[in-house]
Amino acid sequence: MGIIQEEKIFLNQSLATQKDVFDFLAEQAKKLAISTEENQVYQKLVERENEGTTGMMDGFAIPHAKDQSISQPSIIIVTLEHGIEWNSLDGQLIDFVIALFIPDSEAGTTHLKLLSAVARLLMRNEVTEQLKAAQSKTEIATLLNEKIGENE
């Protein structure tokens, strides 16, 4: 099974701010049993963002949290109804969030591999265009799992 799972994809969410997105991600991380500590995950997302923006180009952001409360490396994807301010590299609003959750014990290895795989994918126009055009969780999961698999 790929690292991207359909139950971890949330389409067309009406979240208005970066804080709302982080709240939503932390809540889902707990609900999906990725982490036992919603508040810890939220804090880690905020701390990481304060070190430098995770807003990339073309409306994509890749926030990430690593913490001992996280049981296994996971990715949650959220698409937004409306773009939100994220201090992104190109100044565009963010409407596609790919969040990474990494256990502390794997911080150096899994974290960097996943992050670099996702970041590399987002530099490819055909990938970002396909993701934006995807109409379903299945399309998004299939596309990303195939593309991440190609990079391993």
PDB file of C-alpha atoms in Angstrom:
ATOM      1  CA  MET A   1       0.000   0.000   0.000  1.00  0.00           C
ATOM      2  CA  GLY A   2       1.264   3.466  -0.832  1.00  0.00           C
ATOM      3  CA  ILE A   3       2.045   6.121   1.739  1.00  0.00           C
ATOM      4  CA  ILE A   4      -0.888   8.211   0.461  1.00  0.00           C
ATOM      5  CA  GLN A   5      -4.219   6.747   1.614  1.00  0.00           C
ATOM      6  CA  GLU A   6      -7.644   7.968   0.590  1.00  0.00           C
ATOM      7  CA  GLU A   7      -8.921   8.255   4.161  1.00  0.00           C
ATOM      8  CA  LYS A   8      -6.160  10.809   4.746  1.00  0.00           C
ATOM      9  CA  ILE A   9      -7.295  13.085   1.902  1.00  0.00           C
ATOM     10  CA  PHE A  10      -9.794  15.869   2.578  1.00  0.00           C
ATOM     11  CA  LEU A  11     -11.157  17.734  -0.429  1.00  0.00           C
ATOM     12  CA  ASN A  12     -12.640  21.240  -0.668  1.00  0.00           C
ATOM     13  CA  GLN A  13     -12.308  22.199   2.986  1.00  0.00           C
ATOM     14  CA  SER A  14     -13.508  25.665   3.932  1.00  0.00           C
ATOM     15  CA  LEU A  15     -10.625  26.718   6.166  1.00  0.00           C
ATOM     16  CA  ALA A  16      -9.858  30.435   6.222  1.00  0.00           C
ATOM     17  CA  THR A  17      -6.379  30.743   7.750  1.00  0.00           C
ATOM     18  CA  GLN A  18      -3.136  28.874   8.205  1.00  0.00           C
ATOM     19  CA  LYS A  19      -4.080  28.415  11.879  1.00  0.00           C
ATOM     20  CA  ASP A  20      -7.366  26.782  10.806  1.00  0.00           C
ATOM     21  CA  VAL A  21      -5.415  24.406   8.572  1.00  0.00           C
ATOM     22  CA  PHE A  22      -3.006  23.494  11.384  1.00  0.00           C
ATOM     23  CA  ASP A  23      -5.959  22.948  13.776  1.00  0.00           C
ATOM     24  CA  PHE A  24      -7.635  20.719  11.195  1.00  0.00           C
ATOM     25  CA  LEU A  25      -4.436  18.743  10.523  1.00  0.00           C
ATOM     26  CA  ALA A  26      -3.754  18.187  14.234  1.00  0.00           C
ATOM     27  CA  GLU A  27      -7.354  17.098  14.819  1.00  0.00           C
ATOM     28  CA  GLN A  28      -7.232  14.652  11.888  1.00  0.00           C
ATOM     29  CA  ALA A  29      -3.826  13.298  12.978  1.00  0.00           C
ATOM     30  CA  LYS A  30      -5.432  12.338  16.297  1.00  0.00           C
ATOM     31  CA  LYS A  31      -8.644  10.969  14.702  1.00  0.00           C
ATOM     32  CA  LEU A  32      -6.672   8.870  12.227  1.00  0.00           C
ATOM     33  CA  ALA A  33      -4.440   7.513  15.038  1.00  0.00           C
ATOM     34  CA  ILE A  34      -1.328   9.049  13.466  1.00  0.00           C
ATOM     35  CA  SER A  35      -0.651  10.805  16.773  1.00  0.00           C
ATOM     36  CA  THR A  36      -1.932  10.547  20.330  1.00  0.00           C
ATOM     37  CA  GLU A  37      -1.435  14.255  21.044  1.00  0.00           C
ATOM     38  CA  GLU A  38      -3.431  16.782  19.022  1.00  0.00           C
ATOM     39  CA  ASN A  39      -1.912  19.791  20.843  1.00  0.00           C
ATOM     40  CA  GLN A  40       1.644  18.545  20.392  1.00  0.00           C
ATOM     41  CA  VAL A  41       1.136  18.099  16.656  1.00  0.00           C
ATOM     42  CA  TYR A  42      -0.359  21.567  16.358  1.00  0.00           C
ATOM     43  CA  GLN A  43       2.615  23.057  18.231  1.00  0.00           C
ATOM     44  CA  LYS A  44       5.112  21.227  16.014  1.00  0.00           C
ATOM     45  CA  LEU A  45       3.397  22.479  12.855  1.00  0.00           C
ATOM     46  CA  VAL A  46       3.531  26.057  14.154  1.00  0.00           C
ATOM     47  CA  GLU A  47       7.148  25.769  15.351  1.00  0.00           C
ATOM     48  CA  ARG A  48       8.252  24.423  11.981  1.00  0.00           C
ATOM     49  CA  GLU A  49       6.407  27.198  10.146  1.00  0.00           C
ATOM     50  CA  ASN A  50       8.081  29.808  12.343  1.00  0.00           C
ATOM     51  CA  GLU A  51      11.488  28.535  11.174  1.00  0.00           C
ATOM     52  CA  GLY A  52      10.576  29.348   7.576  1.00  0.00           C
ATOM     53  CA  THR A  53       7.560  29.099   5.331  1.00  0.00           C
ATOM     54  CA  THR A  54       6.386  25.732   4.035  1.00  0.00           C
ATOM     55  CA  GLY A  55       4.400  27.536   1.340  1.00  0.00           C
ATOM     56  CA  MET A  56       5.953  26.470  -1.943  1.00  0.00           C
ATOM     57  CA  MET A  57       4.974  27.578  -5.452  1.00  0.00           C
ATOM     58  CA  ASP A  58       1.727  27.370  -7.431  1.00  0.00           C
ATOM     59  CA  GLY A  59      -0.591  27.152  -4.413  1.00  0.00           C
ATOM     60  CA  PHE A  60       1.073  24.187  -2.676  1.00  0.00           C
ATOM     61  CA  ALA A  61       2.262  23.989   0.949  1.00  0.00           C
ATOM     62  CA  ILE A  62       4.074  21.134   2.669  1.00  0.00           C
ATOM     63  CA  PRO A  63       3.839  21.738   6.422  1.00  0.00           C
ATOM     64  CA  HIS A  64       5.366  19.044   8.598  1.00  0.00           C
ATOM     65  CA  ALA A  65       5.548  17.948  12.196  1.00  0.00           C
ATOM     66  CA  LYS A  66       7.857  15.514  13.872  1.00  0.00           C
ATOM     67  CA  ASP A  67       7.091  14.424  17.395  1.00  0.00           C
ATOM     68  CA  GLN A  68       7.319  11.436  19.729  1.00  0.00           C
ATOM     69  CA  SER A  69       3.511  11.237  19.818  1.00  0.00           C
ATOM     70  CA  ILE A  70       3.455  10.310  16.117  1.00  0.00           C
ATOM     71  CA  SER A  71       3.340   6.547  15.635  1.00  0.00           C
ATOM     72  CA  GLN A  72       4.214   6.163  11.952  1.00  0.00           C
ATOM     73  CA  PRO A  73       5.218   8.336   9.007  1.00  0.00           C
ATOM     74  CA  SER A  74       2.014   9.643   7.441  1.00  0.00           C
ATOM     75  CA  ILE A  75       0.805  12.203   4.962  1.00  0.00           C
ATOM     76  CA  ILE A  76      -2.487  14.091   5.134  1.00  0.00           C
ATOM     77  CA  ILE A  77      -3.655  16.011   2.087  1.00  0.00           C
ATOM     78  CA  VAL A  78      -6.126  18.881   2.252  1.00  0.00           C
ATOM     79  CA  THR A  79      -7.480  20.866  -0.671  1.00  0.00           C
ATOM     80  CA  LEU A  80      -9.109  24.196   0.151  1.00  0.00           C
ATOM     81  CA  GLU A  81     -12.210  25.811  -1.311  1.00  0.00           C
ATOM     82  CA  HIS A  82     -10.473  29.179  -1.290  1.00  0.00           C
ATOM     83  CA  GLY A  83      -6.780  30.032  -1.338  1.00  0.00           C
ATOM     84  CA  ILE A  84      -5.328  31.287   1.941  1.00  0.00           C
ATOM     85  CA  GLU A  85      -2.357  33.465   2.833  1.00  0.00           C
ATOM     86  CA  TRP A  86       0.699  31.348   3.684  1.00  0.00           C
ATOM     87  CA  ASN A  87       3.713  33.563   2.989  1.00  0.00           C
ATOM     88  CA  SER A  88       4.502  31.253   0.067  1.00  0.00           C
ATOM     89  CA  LEU A  89       7.700  31.515  -1.969  1.00  0.00           C
ATOM     90  CA  ASP A  90       5.912  33.012  -4.973  1.00  0.00           C
ATOM     91  CA  GLY A  91       3.436  35.091  -2.942  1.00  0.00           C
ATOM     92  CA  GLN A  92       0.463  33.076  -4.203  1.00  0.00           C
ATOM     93  CA  LEU A  93      -2.377  31.912  -1.974  1.00  0.00           C
ATOM     94  CA  ILE A  94      -2.251  28.261  -0.906  1.00  0.00           C
ATOM     95  CA  ASP A  95      -5.070  25.876  -1.775  1.00  0.00           C
ATOM     96  CA  PHE A  96      -3.345  22.473  -1.744  1.00  0.00           C
ATOM     97  CA  VAL A  97      -1.726  21.234   1.469  1.00  0.00           C
ATOM     98  CA  ILE A  98       0.411  18.103   1.708  1.00  0.00           C
ATOM     99  CA  ALA A  99       1.255  17.640   5.400  1.00  0.00           C
ATOM    100  CA  LEU A 100       3.898  15.219   6.643  1.00  0.00           C
ATOM    101  CA  PHE A 101       3.870  13.617  10.076  1.00  0.00           C
ATOM    102  CA  ILE A 102       7.062  11.923  11.220  1.00  0.00           C
ATOM    103  CA  PRO A 103       7.889  10.012  14.414  1.00  0.00           C
ATOM    104  CA  ASP A 104      10.823  11.485  16.336  1.00  0.00           C
ATOM    105  CA  SER A 105      12.659   8.187  16.095  1.00  0.00           C
ATOM    106  CA  GLU A 106      12.743   8.455  12.291  1.00  0.00           C
ATOM    107  CA  ALA A 107      13.373  12.179  12.100  1.00  0.00           C
ATOM    108  CA  GLY A 108      16.545  12.039  10.028  1.00  0.00           C
ATOM    109  CA  THR A 109      15.716   9.294   7.580  1.00  0.00           C
ATOM    110  CA  THR A 110      12.064   8.920   6.656  1.00  0.00           C
ATOM    111  CA  HIS A 111      11.409  12.608   7.165  1.00  0.00           C
ATOM    112  CA  LEU A 112      14.045  13.773   4.727  1.00  0.00           C
ATOM    113  CA  LYS A 113      13.264  11.104   2.129  1.00  0.00           C
ATOM    114  CA  LEU A 114       9.542  11.842   2.164  1.00  0.00           C
ATOM    115  CA  LEU A 115      10.000  15.575   2.232  1.00  0.00           C
ATOM    116  CA  SER A 116      12.459  15.620  -0.616  1.00  0.00           C
ATOM    117  CA  ALA A 117      10.309  13.222  -2.672  1.00  0.00           C
ATOM    118  CA  VAL A 118       7.236  15.428  -2.224  1.00  0.00           C
ATOM    119  CA  ALA A 119       9.166  18.657  -2.784  1.00  0.00           C
ATOM    120  CA  ARG A 120      10.709  17.276  -5.996  1.00  0.00           C
ATOM    121  CA  LEU A 121       7.279  16.273  -7.275  1.00  0.00           C
ATOM    122  CA  LEU A 122       5.938  19.771  -6.687  1.00  0.00           C
ATOM    123  CA  MET A 123       8.692  21.198  -8.896  1.00  0.00           C
ATOM    124  CA  ARG A 124       7.285  19.282 -11.848  1.00  0.00           C
ATOM    125  CA  ASN A 125       4.552  21.194 -13.663  1.00  0.00           C
ATOM    126  CA  GLU A 126       2.855  18.096 -14.992  1.00  0.00           C
ATOM    127  CA  VAL A 127       2.485  16.768 -11.432  1.00  0.00           C
ATOM    128  CA  THR A 128       1.101  19.983  -9.947  1.00  0.00           C
ATOM    129  CA  GLU A 129      -1.282  20.366 -12.888  1.00  0.00           C
ATOM    130  CA  GLN A 130      -2.509  16.780 -12.514  1.00  0.00           C
ATOM    131  CA  LEU A 131      -2.993  17.253  -8.769  1.00  0.00           C
ATOM    132  CA  LYS A 132      -4.974  20.469  -9.286  1.00  0.00           C
ATOM    133  CA  ALA A 133      -7.090  18.786 -11.963  1.00  0.00           C
ATOM    134  CA  ALA A 134      -7.784  15.678  -9.858  1.00  0.00           C
ATOM    135  CA  GLN A 135     -11.446  15.417  -8.951  1.00  0.00           C
ATOM    136  CA  SER A 136     -11.309  12.608  -6.393  1.00  0.00           C
ATOM    137  CA  LYS A 137      -9.352  11.220  -3.479  1.00  0.00           C
ATOM    138  CA  THR A 138      -8.577   8.149  -5.584  1.00  0.00           C
ATOM    139  CA  GLU A 139      -7.016  10.224  -8.367  1.00  0.00           C
ATOM    140  CA  ILE A 140      -4.837  12.150  -5.909  1.00  0.00           C
ATOM    141  CA  ALA A 141      -3.730   9.038  -3.991  1.00  0.00           C
ATOM    142  CA  THR A 142      -2.964   7.072  -7.160  1.00  0.00           C
ATOM    143  CA  LEU A 143      -1.022   9.910  -8.755  1.00  0.00           C
ATOM    144  CA  LEU A 144       1.119  10.660  -5.700  1.00  0.00           C
ATOM    145  CA  ASN A 145       1.779   7.027  -4.826  1.00  0.00           C
ATOM    146  CA  GLU A 146       2.918   6.352  -8.392  1.00  0.00           C
ATOM    147  CA  LYS A 147       5.130   9.439  -8.510  1.00  0.00           C
ATOM    148  CA  ILE A 148       6.655   8.912  -5.051  1.00  0.00           C
ATOM    149  CA  GLY A 149       7.278   5.262  -5.988  1.00  0.00           C
ATOM    150  CA  GLU A 150       9.194   6.370  -9.100  1.00  0.00           C
ATOM    151  CA  ASN A 151      11.580   8.373  -6.931  1.00  0.00           C
ATOM    152  CA  GLU A 152      12.529   5.628  -4.493  1.00  0.00           C
TER     153      GLU A 152
END
